[in-house]
Tab-separated table of C-alpha atoms in Angstrom:
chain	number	residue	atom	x	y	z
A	137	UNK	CA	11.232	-32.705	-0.546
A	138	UNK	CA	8.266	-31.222	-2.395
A	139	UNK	CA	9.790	-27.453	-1.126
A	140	UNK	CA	13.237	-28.537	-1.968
A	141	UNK	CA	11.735	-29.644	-5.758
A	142	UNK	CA	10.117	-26.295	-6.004
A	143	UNK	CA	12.960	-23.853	-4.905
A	144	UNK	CA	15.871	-25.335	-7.105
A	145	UNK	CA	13.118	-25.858	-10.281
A	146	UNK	CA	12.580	-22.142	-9.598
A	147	UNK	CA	16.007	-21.249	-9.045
A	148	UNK	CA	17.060	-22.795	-12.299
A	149	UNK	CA	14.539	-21.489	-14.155
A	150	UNK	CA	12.094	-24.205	-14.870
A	151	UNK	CA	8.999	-22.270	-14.921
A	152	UNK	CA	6.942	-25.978	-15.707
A	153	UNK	CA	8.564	-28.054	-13.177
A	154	UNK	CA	7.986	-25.008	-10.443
A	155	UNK	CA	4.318	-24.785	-11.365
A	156	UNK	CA	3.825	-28.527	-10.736
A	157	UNK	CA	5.389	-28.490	-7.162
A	158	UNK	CA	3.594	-25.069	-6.672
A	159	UNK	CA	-0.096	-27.204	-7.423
A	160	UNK	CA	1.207	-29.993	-5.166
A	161	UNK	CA	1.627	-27.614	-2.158
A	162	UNK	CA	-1.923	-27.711	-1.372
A	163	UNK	CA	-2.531	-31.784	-0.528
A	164	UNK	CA	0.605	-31.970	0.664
A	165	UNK	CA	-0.071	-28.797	3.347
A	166	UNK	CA	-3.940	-30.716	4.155
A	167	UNK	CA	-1.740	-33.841	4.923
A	168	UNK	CA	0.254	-32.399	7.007
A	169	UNK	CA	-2.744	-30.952	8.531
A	170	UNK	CA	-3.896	-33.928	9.102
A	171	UNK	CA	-1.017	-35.977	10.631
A	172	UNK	CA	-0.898	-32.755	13.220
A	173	UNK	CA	-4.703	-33.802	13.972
A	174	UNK	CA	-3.940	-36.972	14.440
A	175	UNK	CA	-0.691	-36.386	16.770
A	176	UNK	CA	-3.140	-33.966	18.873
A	177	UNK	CA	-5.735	-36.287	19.308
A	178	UNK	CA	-5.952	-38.102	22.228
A	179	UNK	CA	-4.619	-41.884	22.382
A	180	UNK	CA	-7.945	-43.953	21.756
A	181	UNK	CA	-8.871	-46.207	24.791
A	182	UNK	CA	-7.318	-49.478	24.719
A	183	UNK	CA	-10.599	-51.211	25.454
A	184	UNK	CA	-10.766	-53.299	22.240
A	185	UNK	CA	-7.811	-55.348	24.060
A	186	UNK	CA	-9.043	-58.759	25.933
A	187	UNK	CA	-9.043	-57.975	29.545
A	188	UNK	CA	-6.898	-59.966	31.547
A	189	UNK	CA	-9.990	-62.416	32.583
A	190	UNK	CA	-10.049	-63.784	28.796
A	191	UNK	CA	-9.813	-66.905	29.198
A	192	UNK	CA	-8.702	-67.141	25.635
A	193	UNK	CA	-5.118	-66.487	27.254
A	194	UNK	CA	-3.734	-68.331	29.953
A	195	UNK	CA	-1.883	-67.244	33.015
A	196	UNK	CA	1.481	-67.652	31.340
A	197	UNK	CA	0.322	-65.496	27.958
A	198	UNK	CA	-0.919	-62.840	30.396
A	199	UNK	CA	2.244	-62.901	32.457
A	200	UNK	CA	3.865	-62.083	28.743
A	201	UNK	CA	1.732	-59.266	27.488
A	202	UNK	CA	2.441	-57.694	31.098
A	203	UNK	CA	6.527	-58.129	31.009
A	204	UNK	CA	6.559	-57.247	27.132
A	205	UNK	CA	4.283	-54.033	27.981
A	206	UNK	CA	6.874	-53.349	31.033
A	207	UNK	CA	9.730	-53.976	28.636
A	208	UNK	CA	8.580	-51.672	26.322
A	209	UNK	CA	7.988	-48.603	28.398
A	210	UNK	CA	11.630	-47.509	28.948
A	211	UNK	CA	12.701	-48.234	25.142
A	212	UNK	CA	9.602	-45.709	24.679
A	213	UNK	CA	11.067	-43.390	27.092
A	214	UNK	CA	14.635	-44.023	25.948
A	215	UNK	CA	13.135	-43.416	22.000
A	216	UNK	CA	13.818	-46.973	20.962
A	217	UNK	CA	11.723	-49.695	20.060
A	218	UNK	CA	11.474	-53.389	21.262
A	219	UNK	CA	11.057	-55.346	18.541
A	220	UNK	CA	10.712	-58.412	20.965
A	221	UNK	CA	8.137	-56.978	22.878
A	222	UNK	CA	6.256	-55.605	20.391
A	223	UNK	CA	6.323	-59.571	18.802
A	224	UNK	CA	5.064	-60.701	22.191
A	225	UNK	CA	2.128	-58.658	22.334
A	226	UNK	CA	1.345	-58.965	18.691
A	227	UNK	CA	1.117	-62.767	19.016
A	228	UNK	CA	-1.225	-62.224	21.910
A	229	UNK	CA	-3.557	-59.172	21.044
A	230	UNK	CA	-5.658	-58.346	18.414
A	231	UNK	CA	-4.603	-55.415	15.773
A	232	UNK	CA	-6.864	-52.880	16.827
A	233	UNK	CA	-5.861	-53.113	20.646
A	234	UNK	CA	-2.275	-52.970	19.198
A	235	UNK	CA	-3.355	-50.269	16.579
A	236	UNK	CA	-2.587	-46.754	17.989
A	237	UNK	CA	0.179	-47.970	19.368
A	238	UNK	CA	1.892	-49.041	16.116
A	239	UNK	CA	0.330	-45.642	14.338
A	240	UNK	CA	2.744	-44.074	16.937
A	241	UNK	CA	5.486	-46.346	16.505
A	242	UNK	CA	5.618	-45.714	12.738
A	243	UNK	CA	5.351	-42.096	13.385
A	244	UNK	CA	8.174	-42.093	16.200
A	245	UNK	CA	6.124	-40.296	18.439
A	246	UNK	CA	7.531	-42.334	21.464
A	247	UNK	CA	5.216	-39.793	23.853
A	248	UNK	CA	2.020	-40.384	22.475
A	249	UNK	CA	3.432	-44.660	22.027
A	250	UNK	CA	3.949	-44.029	26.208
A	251	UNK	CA	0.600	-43.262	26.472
A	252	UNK	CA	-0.813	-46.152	24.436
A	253	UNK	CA	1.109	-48.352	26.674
A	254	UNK	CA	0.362	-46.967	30.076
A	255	UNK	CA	-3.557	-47.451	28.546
A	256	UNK	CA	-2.352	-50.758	28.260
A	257	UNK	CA	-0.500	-51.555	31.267
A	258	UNK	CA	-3.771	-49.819	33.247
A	259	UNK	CA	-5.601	-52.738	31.285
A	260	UNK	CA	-3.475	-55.748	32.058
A	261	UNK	CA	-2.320	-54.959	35.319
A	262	UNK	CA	-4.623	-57.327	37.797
A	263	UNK	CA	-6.800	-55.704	40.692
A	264	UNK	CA	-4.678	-55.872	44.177
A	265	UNK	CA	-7.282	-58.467	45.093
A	266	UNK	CA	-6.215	-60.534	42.263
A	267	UNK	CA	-2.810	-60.647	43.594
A	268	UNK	CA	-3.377	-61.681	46.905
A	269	UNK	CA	-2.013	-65.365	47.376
């Protein structure tokens, strides 16, 4: 938009409105900058989630952050979101366990959103011995 604003103000001839987008260039090139950072950066370790031992969950809640996090995985992959899911595990974790995931969510970077959940999934899947009957 701001590069749009700044080639037709210069193409008509608006020598004042071209100067202001002209001054704008530089924040809006350092926030790019910094979204690109942020994209790079690695996906921050999910380890402000509860574990699955919390026993401010129960066994059913658990069982729901699991299938929401397994529901959510293909819409990732697919480029969609679950809006179910994503209710599920907001009702259950805290905001900054849910935190980069949502940052990539509202970005639509559904690669870096797969990695936030596999950190996730890694979390709240139970040790084999845990599964043994």
């Amino acid at each position: 938009m701001l590069f749009d604003g700044l080639e037709v103000a210069a193409k008509a001839g608006n020598a004042v409105r071209a100067r202001e987008r002209l001054a704008a260039l530089p924040a809006a090139l350092a926030a790019v900058r910094q979204a690109l950072a942020e994209a790079d950066a690695p996906a921050p370790a999910a380890a402000a989630a509860p574990s699955p031992a919390d026993p401010s969950l129960s066994a059913a809640q658990q069982a729901e952050v699991r299938q929401a996090l397994a529901q959510l995985v293909p819409a990732c992959q697919a480029g969609e979101l679950a809006d179910a899911a994503l209710a599920t595990l907001a009702g259950h974790l805290p905001p900054s366990a849910l935190q980069p995931l949502q940052a990539a969510l509202d970005r639509f970077d559904f690669e870096r959103a797969q990695r936030c959940l596999q950190a996730l999934q890694a979390q709240w899947t139970p040790p084999l011995e845990d599964m043994s009957p």
